[in-house]
Amino acid sequence: MSRIKTVFATLKQQGKTALIPYITAGDPHPKFTVSLMHTLVEHGADMIELGVPFSDPMADGPVIQRASERALSHKVGLTAVLEMVRTFRQTDQLTPIILMGYANPIEAVGPVVFADNAKAADVDGVITVDYPPEECGSFVNELRARDIDPVFLLSPTTDAKRVELIVNQASGFVYYVSLKGVTGAVNLDIVEVAGRVASIREQTNLPVGVGFGIRDAATAKATAAIADAVVVGSRMVLAIEGSNESNLLSNVANLMTELKTAVDAA
Amino acid sequence: MQLYDMPDARGHFGQYGGTFVAETLVEALEELRVMYEKYRYDPVFLAEYAYDLKHFVGRPSPIYHAKRLSDKVGGAQIYLKREDLNHTGAHKINNTIGQALLAKRMGKPRVIAETGAGQHGVATATIAARLGLECVVYMGSEDVKRQAPNVFRMKLLGATVVPVESGSKTLKDALNEAMRDWVTNVHNTFYIIGTVAGPHPYPMMVRDFQAVIGVESKQQMMEMIGRQPDAVVACVGGGSNAMGIFYPYIDVPNVRLIGVEAAGLGLETGKHAAPLTSNSAVGVLHGNRTYLMQDADGNIIETHSVSAGLDYPGVGPEHAWLKDINRAEYVAVTDDEAMAAFHNLCRTEGIIPALETSHGLAYAEKLAKTLNKDQVILVNLSGRGDKDINTVAKLANISL
């Protein structure tokens, strides 16, 4: 069983919701990324979404875009990100790592080499924002052949027919993007999200994660009550952006503790 | 003979093109695809489009025989398709009218656009004013600086110009930002893409709206010389003016189609914007698969060209396809070569061309020298150069 499935199964037995923080690899500097990942786990991360920096992050808002730019200023590309995962795995063999990024870094090496390298680094899942199921060709099969879960996004505008198409390609979990717009946008309508998550569940047994627009303990708690996983991205990156070298890990730890308490209280 | 019939139903030109977008954009693109299919052959829609092209833009644009230039260069006869004479001064308006009329039919009161040189932004602001649509134009802050007159023109036309500070602060970043706006405001907003790039159906739709250039050219060349030209030359950034004039010629045998990219400071320096000529790797950006200037990690690298409109790391997917099937040839000329051609046309023909267009002219001069006097090169004179006078003056150390 994949790490992602194991984590969801365990949490389900405990009646809990997964907390999945997102950070961009290499932000604010590559020397912090592995320590940040361990800090996230020590303070309640059930899995980690690790962003692969990209020069043109079209689906991201300004916060994650700036994180990408900071990482790229230190030349952090896909190869360096996989190296970070490998280092992390030397001391943590349990926490699932999900890479999140764009298609072109994968296209640059090709899906087979990418899947081989991701497997060698012990990556558990991959979200590729601009690889819809119609276009990603053999990519999904290459991942699945190596027990890596292809995780897909569902949006408020995804109709039932497309949900069907997508859940048939996905494994691990599906990620419901709770807002129209880019990452870091405002106005989470929890009632609407609850309705959508319920209807997605009618079409799949895969766990449903919810992200985009979760910015504090209250929204994390409300989301945890209706989802199998709560993904926190821009808020986490803001904490990193607002820190200096000496308080980076403690600021991230404090935010995680606050979010974990909220999610567990749901 | 098998007629050219691209793209396929999902917007693929062979391995190129497609719809590589986040799930949040899929429905919007599907809505657009369906609406465009509904109207692309609709007689009422086409009549409305044709009316505006004639009465608002001033089409058909003439073809002009540049005799003095041809004599000076020596060799083939150079003819110019005068898109610079269109209202707003470039070919871009052909496309913005088509898309704005579609926006009207889709009930979208707000249009957005990205722009590099500012020509597409001006063309969008123009038709938005004419149709009473709200208009927001995204422009890299570098381009805002080097194309100041066009920024002011857009503002005069009532558009909001948003300088984009992210990334390389040029056209590609403006496109990213416009995409972000669209995904956030898709309920009331139509995104008017200015070139034959982006996700399906944009490359096809923009090509179709620009094809009027080639359709007219075929008729006009027949009237002027009784045959079609030996070569059609056009500059290529994203590639809309080139696709517009190439497309109706694809099935015409013995007409060479030549796209001219920006070699910037020289292909060997790496400071250029010529993904096709430099044989860049194939990748995915802005919703389609195409040749892309990128590093080993798949990050898009900064491009360089003296002309903002060619300063783009990718190229329309149909050009990638035409290159691979050897139906079109792609070459590149440097900033210096383009500048020389710019001055040459000013002095010999009394026409100030856009710096983008000057790349096409520079190659046409090179090619003409290798051909006979009875051979004909048709250059798409895609835009006028008034917008570039500050750049040209600066290069000559002249302050205006």
XYZ file of C-alpha atoms in Angstrom:
666
model
C 0.000 0.000 0.000
C 1.314 3.474 -0.875
C 2.265 5.852 1.917
C -0.591 8.155 0.929
C -3.157 5.356 1.214
C -1.674 4.237 4.527
C -1.915 7.706 6.023
C -5.521 8.182 4.907
C -6.475 4.727 6.204
C -4.909 5.392 9.595
C -6.534 8.811 9.932
C -9.893 7.398 8.937
C -9.672 4.844 11.760
C -8.919 7.679 14.152
C -11.732 9.812 12.723
C -9.267 12.548 11.771
C -8.621 14.781 8.814
C -5.198 15.066 7.201
C -3.315 18.339 7.338
C -1.179 18.922 4.248
C 1.004 22.026 4.279
C 2.510 23.295 1.033
C 5.927 24.881 0.742
C 7.913 25.738 -2.344
C 11.191 23.833 -2.428
C 14.130 26.232 -2.170
C 12.114 29.014 -0.533
C 13.516 31.141 1.062
C 16.810 29.338 0.427
C 17.526 25.710 -0.471
C 19.518 25.191 2.745
C 16.279 25.476 4.788
C 13.972 23.229 2.804
C 14.747 19.866 4.429
C 14.676 21.383 7.948
C 11.364 23.036 7.102
C 9.960 19.692 5.968
C 10.961 18.030 9.231
C 9.500 20.959 11.192
C 6.211 20.585 9.324
C 6.072 16.891 10.257
C 7.046 17.483 13.891
C 4.158 19.941 14.209
C 1.414 17.901 12.655
C 1.847 17.580 8.889
C 0.371 14.254 7.777
C 1.811 14.720 4.297
C 3.805 17.458 2.588
C 3.064 19.127 -0.683
C 6.409 20.251 -2.054
C 6.253 22.862 -4.806
C 8.655 22.544 -7.725
C 9.680 26.102 -8.632
C 8.693 27.186 -12.129
C 9.414 30.367 -14.031
C 5.797 30.824 -15.157
C 3.424 29.629 -12.428
C 0.213 30.662 -14.197
C -2.217 29.068 -11.756
C -0.622 30.620 -8.697
C -1.279 33.955 -7.070
C 1.398 36.470 -6.112
C 2.394 34.765 -2.845
C 3.405 31.413 -4.327
C 4.734 33.157 -7.410
C 7.156 35.108 -5.206
C 8.189 31.869 -3.486
C 8.990 30.399 -6.899
C 11.062 33.444 -7.788
C 13.007 33.242 -4.506
C 13.758 29.579 -5.111
C 14.724 30.134 -8.748
C 17.090 32.913 -7.702
C 19.036 30.103 -6.002
C 18.777 27.931 -9.135
C 16.480 25.376 -7.531
C 15.070 23.204 -10.311
C 13.484 19.766 -10.421
C 16.799 17.925 -9.962
C 17.580 19.905 -6.814
C 14.043 19.332 -5.489
C 14.375 15.572 -5.878
C 17.700 15.726 -4.066
C 15.939 17.470 -1.155
C 13.342 14.699 -1.016
C 16.139 12.109 -0.972
C 17.800 13.881 1.957
C 14.498 14.169 3.825
C 13.921 10.421 3.383
C 17.173 9.602 5.176
C 15.447 10.472 8.446
C 11.741 10.224 7.573
C 10.491 7.126 5.780
C 6.850 7.573 6.734
C 5.568 10.990 5.640
C 4.198 11.070 2.093
C 5.737 13.695 -0.200
C 3.608 15.032 -3.016
C 5.346 17.118 -5.664
C 3.277 19.950 -7.032
C 4.314 21.810 -10.133
C 3.885 22.504 -13.807
C 4.262 20.350 -16.881
C 7.320 21.876 -18.488
C 9.973 20.720 -16.011
C 8.581 17.203 -16.556
C 8.496 17.656 -20.341
C 12.119 18.776 -20.227
C 13.290 15.313 -19.140
C 10.321 13.321 -20.449
C 7.715 11.402 -18.417
C 9.725 8.172 -18.152
C 12.902 9.753 -16.816
C 10.867 11.973 -14.517
C 8.963 9.001 -13.100
C 12.205 7.032 -12.635
C 13.869 9.931 -10.849
C 10.826 10.636 -8.676
C 10.716 6.964 -7.699
C 14.426 6.915 -6.927
C 13.959 9.918 -4.626
C 10.987 8.136 -3.000
C 8.279 10.609 -3.979
C 4.729 9.435 -3.235
C 2.480 11.581 -5.383
C 2.619 14.133 -8.166
C 0.258 17.011 -8.947
C 0.896 18.600 -12.336
C -1.232 21.695 -12.568
C -1.319 22.043 -16.359
C -1.510 18.346 -17.294
C -5.244 17.712 -17.592
C -6.127 14.025 -18.104
C -6.765 14.571 -21.827
C -3.244 15.839 -22.439
C -0.907 13.992 -20.107
C -0.746 10.863 -22.256
C 1.384 8.071 -20.811
C 2.394 10.146 -17.797
C -0.249 8.717 -15.482
C 0.678 5.161 -16.438
C 4.370 5.821 -15.908
C 3.623 7.090 -12.395
C 1.259 4.273 -11.529
C 3.703 1.656 -12.824
C 6.067 2.907 -10.131
C 3.442 3.144 -7.360
C 3.469 6.929 -7.447
C 0.003 8.427 -7.086
C -1.088 10.882 -9.786
C -3.145 13.459 -7.909
C -5.529 15.633 -9.929
C -7.300 18.878 -9.215
C -11.058 19.305 -9.363
C -12.532 22.788 -9.521
C -15.927 24.383 -8.848
C -16.469 24.381 -12.618
C -15.623 20.693 -13.150
C -18.875 19.010 -14.181
C -19.883 15.472 -13.206
C -18.722 14.009 -16.511
C -15.222 15.423 -16.065
C -15.147 14.378 -12.414
C -15.731 10.840 -13.699
C -12.879 11.168 -16.218
C -10.516 12.587 -13.630
C -11.203 10.217 -10.738
C -10.590 7.310 -13.113
C -7.068 8.627 -13.725
C -6.311 9.691 -10.155
C -5.074 7.695 -7.222
C -4.079 8.566 -3.654
C -6.624 11.356 -3.350
C -8.242 14.094 -5.385
C -7.686 17.730 -4.617
C -10.730 19.980 -4.726
C -9.745 23.561 -5.452
C -12.347 25.398 -3.440
C -12.244 28.670 -5.354
C -12.283 29.988 -8.824
C -9.083 31.879 -9.369
C -5.485 31.428 -8.394
C -3.874 30.208 -5.193
C -4.080 32.610 -2.271
C -7.390 34.176 -3.279
C -10.036 35.096 -0.722
C -13.677 34.256 0.088
C -14.042 30.603 0.938
C -17.719 29.617 0.819
C -17.745 26.598 3.100
C -21.368 25.648 2.452
C -20.809 25.539 -1.278
C -17.584 23.581 -0.812
C -19.379 21.068 1.429
C -21.979 20.479 -1.268
C -19.344 19.965 -3.935
C -17.274 17.611 -1.796
C -20.382 15.559 -1.072
C -21.167 15.210 -4.759
C -17.548 14.281 -5.590
C -17.782 11.558 -2.943
C -20.761 10.108 -4.784
C -18.458 9.518 -7.732
C -15.332 8.192 -6.055
C -14.041 6.418 -2.994
C -10.789 8.356 -3.157
C -10.185 10.735 -0.245
C -11.005 14.359 -1.092
C -8.562 17.077 -0.113
C -9.623 20.715 -0.128
C -7.325 23.652 -0.707
C -7.181 27.274 -1.930
C -8.479 29.900 0.476
C -7.621 28.305 3.828
C -5.957 31.099 5.737
C -6.451 30.622 9.464
C -7.571 28.268 12.232
C -11.250 28.993 11.600
C -11.216 28.189 7.872
C -8.979 25.176 8.514
C -11.429 23.852 11.090
C -14.463 24.433 8.907
C -12.768 22.719 5.977
C -11.570 19.802 8.101
C -15.165 19.082 9.043
C -16.113 18.358 5.442
C -12.916 17.067 3.788
C -10.466 14.180 4.156
C -7.519 16.533 3.915
C -6.919 20.233 4.360
C -4.233 21.758 2.170
C -2.648 25.021 3.320
C -0.452 26.738 0.756
C -0.297 30.505 0.473
C -0.740 31.001 4.234
C 2.237 28.733 4.892
C 4.350 30.535 2.286
C 3.397 33.899 3.805
C 4.752 32.692 7.163
C 8.011 31.779 5.457
C 8.146 35.063 3.593
C 7.591 37.033 6.792
C 10.397 35.297 8.685
C 14.119 35.796 9.009
C 16.754 33.079 9.344
C 16.473 32.952 13.132
C 12.689 32.710 13.504
C 11.826 30.826 10.268
C 11.413 27.373 11.812
C 9.649 28.642 14.959
C 7.176 30.758 12.950
C 6.318 27.805 10.733
C 6.052 25.546 13.790
C 3.657 27.971 15.495
C 1.421 28.232 12.435
C 1.386 24.457 12.067
C 0.448 23.969 15.722
C -2.416 26.427 15.362
C -3.686 24.741 12.188
C -3.255 21.220 13.581
C -5.233 22.086 16.688
C -7.998 23.524 14.538
C -8.103 20.544 12.181
C -8.131 18.038 15.042
C -10.931 19.949 16.758
C -13.204 19.646 13.726
C -4.162 16.185 -53.208
C -4.809 16.097 -49.499
C -5.794 19.516 -48.247
C -4.307 20.954 -45.099
C -6.743 20.394 -42.263
C -5.288 21.424 -38.943
C -5.739 21.391 -36.015
C -7.627 18.263 -34.923
C -10.796 18.541 -32.838
C -8.786 19.012 -29.642
C -6.540 21.679 -31.052
C -3.493 19.531 -31.831
C -1.138 20.263 -34.682
C 0.642 16.917 -34.572
C 2.301 16.850 -31.164
C 1.920 20.623 -30.788
C -0.908 22.780 -29.462
C -3.542 21.247 -27.201
C -5.116 22.448 -23.970
C -2.494 22.308 -21.224
C -4.291 24.300 -18.573
C -5.244 24.047 -14.924
C -8.596 22.441 -14.212
C -9.955 25.857 -13.211
C -9.738 27.009 -16.852
C -11.091 23.917 -18.578
C -14.741 24.921 -18.512
C -14.057 28.445 -19.729
C -12.094 27.123 -22.694
C -14.777 24.571 -23.468
C -17.393 27.331 -23.447
C -15.230 29.373 -25.804
C -14.584 26.397 -28.074
C -18.287 25.671 -28.380
C -19.190 29.309 -29.022
C -16.458 29.742 -31.609
C -17.569 26.588 -33.431
C -21.092 27.972 -33.386
C -20.166 31.323 -34.930
C -17.101 30.696 -37.077
C -19.241 29.909 -40.132
C -22.341 31.864 -39.068
C -23.271 34.243 -41.922
C -24.620 36.960 -39.628
C -21.520 36.906 -37.434
C -19.205 36.888 -40.442
C -21.119 39.745 -42.073
C -20.762 41.820 -38.914
C -17.041 41.007 -38.806
C -16.613 41.870 -42.499
C -18.488 45.154 -42.033
C -16.106 46.266 -39.288
C -13.046 45.165 -41.251
C -14.190 47.302 -44.162
C -15.647 50.372 -42.464
C -13.782 50.516 -39.157
C -10.379 49.076 -40.103
C -10.273 50.211 -43.723
C -9.770 46.818 -45.354
C -8.766 45.528 -47.754
C -5.262 46.757 -47.068
C -3.412 47.361 -50.336
C -0.384 45.557 -51.670
C 2.352 47.945 -52.677
C 5.211 47.235 -55.074
C 8.324 48.625 -53.373
C 10.137 49.398 -56.623
C 12.866 51.640 -55.257
C 13.663 49.199 -52.485
C 13.704 46.306 -54.982
C 16.035 48.227 -57.300
C 18.298 49.237 -54.459
C 18.562 45.714 -53.072
C 18.943 44.202 -56.535
C 17.212 40.933 -57.365
C 13.620 39.914 -56.755
C 10.720 42.343 -56.684
C 9.567 43.116 -53.160
C 5.860 43.656 -52.567
C 4.426 44.797 -49.242
C 1.057 43.792 -47.784
C 0.197 47.048 -46.053
C -1.227 45.973 -42.691
C 0.408 49.131 -41.324
C -2.402 51.081 -42.988
C -5.075 49.420 -40.862
C -6.804 51.466 -38.208
C -4.506 51.356 -35.124
C -1.526 50.690 -37.378
C -1.053 46.944 -37.380
C -2.625 43.602 -38.199
C -3.663 43.068 -34.583
C -7.078 44.729 -35.030
C -8.239 41.968 -37.432
C -8.205 39.550 -34.538
C -9.439 41.782 -31.736
C -12.579 42.668 -33.672
C -13.367 39.010 -34.221
C -12.866 38.091 -30.583
C -14.667 41.167 -29.252
C -17.704 40.391 -31.388
C -17.603 36.898 -29.937
C -17.350 38.350 -26.415
C -20.472 40.414 -27.123
C -22.358 37.327 -28.239
C -21.225 35.444 -25.135
C -22.572 38.266 -22.954
C -19.191 39.148 -21.430
C -19.047 42.876 -20.571
C -15.327 42.875 -19.761
C -12.362 42.044 -21.982
C -8.737 41.587 -20.979
C -5.586 41.285 -23.051
C -1.837 40.852 -22.769
C 0.443 42.971 -24.855
C 4.153 43.190 -25.678
C 4.767 46.023 -28.122
C 1.394 47.448 -27.191
C -0.168 46.961 -30.625
C -2.479 44.202 -29.460
C -3.326 46.209 -26.352
C -4.203 49.242 -28.448
C -6.230 47.112 -30.857
C -8.126 45.573 -27.935
C -8.704 48.930 -26.235
C -9.944 50.296 -29.552
C -12.572 47.678 -30.207
C -13.566 47.680 -26.532
C -14.257 51.413 -26.783
C -16.154 50.900 -30.023
C -18.336 48.155 -28.495
C -18.661 49.647 -25.007
C -16.754 46.903 -23.204
C -14.626 47.380 -20.090
C -10.986 46.748 -20.977
C -7.945 45.795 -18.889
C -4.565 45.293 -20.557
C -1.633 43.523 -18.897
C 1.803 44.653 -20.003
C 5.250 43.771 -18.657
C 6.714 46.762 -16.821
C 9.799 46.614 -19.085
C 7.520 46.951 -22.104
C 5.549 49.753 -20.445
C 8.822 51.660 -20.397
C 9.939 50.968 -23.941
C 6.496 51.415 -25.521
C 5.285 54.516 -23.691
C 3.279 55.998 -26.602
C 1.147 52.872 -26.890
C 0.511 52.874 -23.141
C -0.868 56.379 -23.411
C -2.954 55.444 -26.462
C -4.577 52.631 -24.509
C -5.377 54.987 -21.659
C -6.862 57.532 -24.074
C -9.124 54.753 -25.336
C -10.395 54.163 -21.809
C -8.463 51.006 -21.000
C -6.764 50.244 -17.706
C -3.123 49.284 -18.244
C -1.668 47.051 -15.537
C 2.151 46.899 -15.455
C 3.334 43.370 -14.631
C 6.341 43.233 -12.317
C 6.828 39.468 -12.103
C 9.379 37.311 -13.910
C 11.132 38.971 -16.834
C 8.524 41.774 -16.894
C 7.785 41.219 -20.597
C 5.154 39.638 -22.812
C 5.195 36.145 -21.306
C 4.636 37.544 -17.827
C 1.807 39.725 -19.099
C 0.233 36.565 -20.513
C 0.595 34.783 -17.156
C -1.088 37.683 -15.405
C -3.939 37.889 -17.912
C -4.535 34.151 -17.437
C -4.740 34.724 -13.674
C -7.263 37.491 -14.168
C -9.302 35.314 -16.514
C -9.450 32.333 -14.175
C -10.616 34.638 -11.381
C -13.194 36.621 -13.394
C -14.254 34.150 -16.032
C -17.977 34.668 -15.344
C -17.925 38.184 -16.853
C -14.622 38.315 -18.715
C -13.456 37.376 -22.200
C -9.718 36.970 -22.651
C -8.653 38.347 -26.047
C -5.322 36.633 -26.774
C -3.308 38.527 -29.356
C -1.307 35.792 -30.966
C -1.613 32.265 -32.324
C -0.538 30.774 -28.996
C -2.354 29.873 -25.792
C -4.648 26.876 -25.297
C -7.103 25.632 -27.929
C -9.120 27.222 -29.516
C -6.954 30.364 -29.471
C -4.235 29.366 -31.969
C -6.889 28.301 -34.478
C -9.277 31.183 -33.802
C -6.615 33.900 -34.004
C -5.289 32.340 -37.206
C -8.788 32.300 -38.701
C -9.366 35.975 -37.875
C -5.947 36.924 -39.278
C -6.354 34.799 -42.407
C -8.036 37.759 -44.079
C -4.477 38.979 -44.751
C -3.614 35.959 -46.869
C -7.036 35.705 -48.479
C -6.779 39.283 -49.729
C -3.167 38.802 -50.761
C -4.001 35.874 -53.030
C -6.602 37.922 -54.864
C -4.486 41.082 -54.989
C -1.357 39.329 -56.281
C -3.432 37.770 -59.023
C -4.733 41.214 -59.969
C -1.307 42.838 -59.833
C 1.013 40.243 -61.372
C -1.307 37.521 -62.592
C 0.205 34.899 -60.316
C 1.185 34.179 -56.754
C 4.526 35.272 -55.242
C 7.547 32.996 -55.114
C 7.944 33.600 -51.414
C 5.850 35.044 -48.586
C 7.873 36.504 -45.734
C 6.615 37.540 -42.287
C 8.135 38.150 -38.877
C 7.346 35.636 -36.119
C 7.107 36.310 -32.400
C 4.035 34.385 -31.328
C 3.333 34.347 -35.031
C -0.130 35.803 -35.733
C 0.696 38.032 -38.681
C 2.704 35.198 -40.214
C -0.079 32.625 -39.726
C -2.560 35.120 -41.132
C -0.703 35.491 -44.394
C 0.654 31.894 -44.532
C -2.547 30.014 -43.859
C -4.358 30.649 -47.170
C -1.114 29.781 -48.977
C -0.417 26.448 -47.285
C -2.111 24.478 -50.055
C -0.714 26.646 -52.859
C 2.254 24.817 -54.372
C 5.528 26.590 -55.152
C 4.975 29.464 -52.737
C 7.730 29.442 -50.148
C 6.548 30.484 -46.678
C 9.305 32.043 -44.598
C 8.952 33.061 -40.956
C 11.572 35.424 -39.571
C 12.389 35.229 -35.878
C 14.376 37.668 -33.756
C 18.048 36.683 -33.479
C 18.560 39.565 -31.035
C 22.278 40.013 -30.389
C 22.963 36.850 -32.412
C 21.840 33.219 -32.066
C 25.308 32.259 -30.817
C 25.039 34.708 -27.880
C 21.918 33.063 -26.487
C 20.362 36.519 -26.296
C 17.617 36.102 -28.842
C 13.954 35.180 -29.232
C 14.181 32.500 -31.905
C 12.921 29.168 -30.525
C 12.365 27.655 -33.981
C 15.585 28.729 -35.670
C 17.720 27.881 -32.635
C 16.046 24.448 -32.412
C 14.948 24.903 -28.818
C 13.493 21.954 -26.940
C 9.775 21.209 -27.146
C 7.784 21.928 -24.015
C 4.550 23.229 -22.523
C 3.832 26.879 -21.767
C 0.727 29.057 -21.843
C -1.573 26.164 -22.532
C 0.090 24.619 -25.571
C 3.003 22.408 -26.547
C 5.560 24.045 -28.793
C 9.233 24.915 -29.216
C 10.330 26.842 -26.124
C 13.451 28.639 -25.008
C 14.229 26.977 -21.690
C 16.996 25.731 -19.434
C 17.795 22.116 -18.527
C 15.291 22.232 -15.626
C 12.466 23.307 -17.960
C 12.326 26.873 -16.715
C 11.681 29.474 -19.369
C 14.715 31.625 -20.042
C 14.773 35.335 -20.698
C 14.641 36.337 -24.312
C 16.071 39.344 -26.040
C 14.944 41.353 -29.013
C 15.053 45.032 -29.862
C 11.383 44.635 -30.714
C 9.019 44.042 -27.809
C 6.511 42.261 -30.041
C 8.962 39.469 -30.881
C 10.321 39.150 -27.353
C 8.595 35.846 -26.558
C 10.215 32.505 -25.612
C 7.689 30.332 -27.426
C 5.949 30.341 -30.772
C 2.473 29.452 -31.976
C 2.056 25.657 -32.203
C 1.032 25.766 -35.860
C 4.408 27.280 -36.751
C 6.082 24.417 -34.871
C 4.048 22.022 -37.002
C 4.735 23.830 -40.293
C 8.446 23.713 -39.471
C 8.382 19.990 -38.742
C 6.482 19.126 -41.935
C 8.799 21.434 -43.903
C 5.952 23.527 -45.283
C 7.398 26.721 -43.869
C 11.007 27.751 -43.369
C 12.170 29.653 -40.312
C 15.155 31.964 -40.192
C 16.306 34.691 -37.808
C 17.777 38.156 -38.210
C 19.619 40.189 -35.597
C 18.670 43.488 -33.980
C 21.266 45.234 -36.141
C 20.021 43.696 -39.386
C 16.449 44.634 -38.499
C 17.487 48.208 -37.682
C 19.278 48.526 -41.020
C 16.155 47.321 -42.850
C 14.051 49.737 -40.795
C 16.102 52.727 -41.951
C 16.262 51.410 -45.480
C 12.484 51.287 -45.860
C 12.082 54.721 -44.266
C 14.531 56.305 -46.722
C 13.727 54.467 -49.945
C 9.964 54.062 -49.740
C 8.710 56.648 -47.257
C 7.272 53.992 -44.973
C 8.256 53.736 -41.292
C 7.836 50.064 -40.408
C 7.472 48.562 -36.937
C 10.661 47.030 -35.538
C 8.929 43.637 -35.565
C 8.125 44.023 -39.251
C 11.689 45.192 -39.932
C 12.868 41.649 -39.180
C 10.783 40.367 -42.085
C 12.060 43.159 -44.300
C 15.683 42.397 -43.415
C 15.312 38.796 -44.493
C 13.392 39.766 -47.627
C 16.358 41.924 -48.650
C 18.773 39.024 -48.112
C 16.544 36.657 -50.049
C 15.880 39.107 -52.882
C 19.598 39.304 -53.641
C 19.641 35.559 -54.339
C 16.668 35.644 -56.731
C 16.037 36.928 -60.263
C 14.442 40.259 -61.114
C 11.244 38.572 -62.313
C 10.734 36.731 -59.052
C 8.438 38.128 -56.373
C 8.664 38.274 -52.611
C 5.582 39.340 -50.678
C 6.384 40.729 -47.229
C 3.683 41.136 -44.636
C 4.225 44.734 -43.548
C 2.516 43.888 -40.290
C 2.697 47.251 -38.542
C 3.848 50.815 -38.693
C 6.780 52.072 -36.666
C 5.461 55.228 -35.029
C 5.362 53.401 -31.698
C 9.073 52.626 -32.025
C 10.502 56.079 -32.612
C 11.611 56.423 -28.989
C 13.477 53.107 -29.153
C 15.107 54.025 -32.449
C 16.095 57.457 -31.161
C 17.562 55.934 -28.013
C 19.655 53.482 -30.053
C 21.037 56.472 -31.967
C 21.659 58.386 -28.730
C 19.132 61.017 -29.712
C 16.776 62.410 -27.085
C 13.365 63.424 -28.402
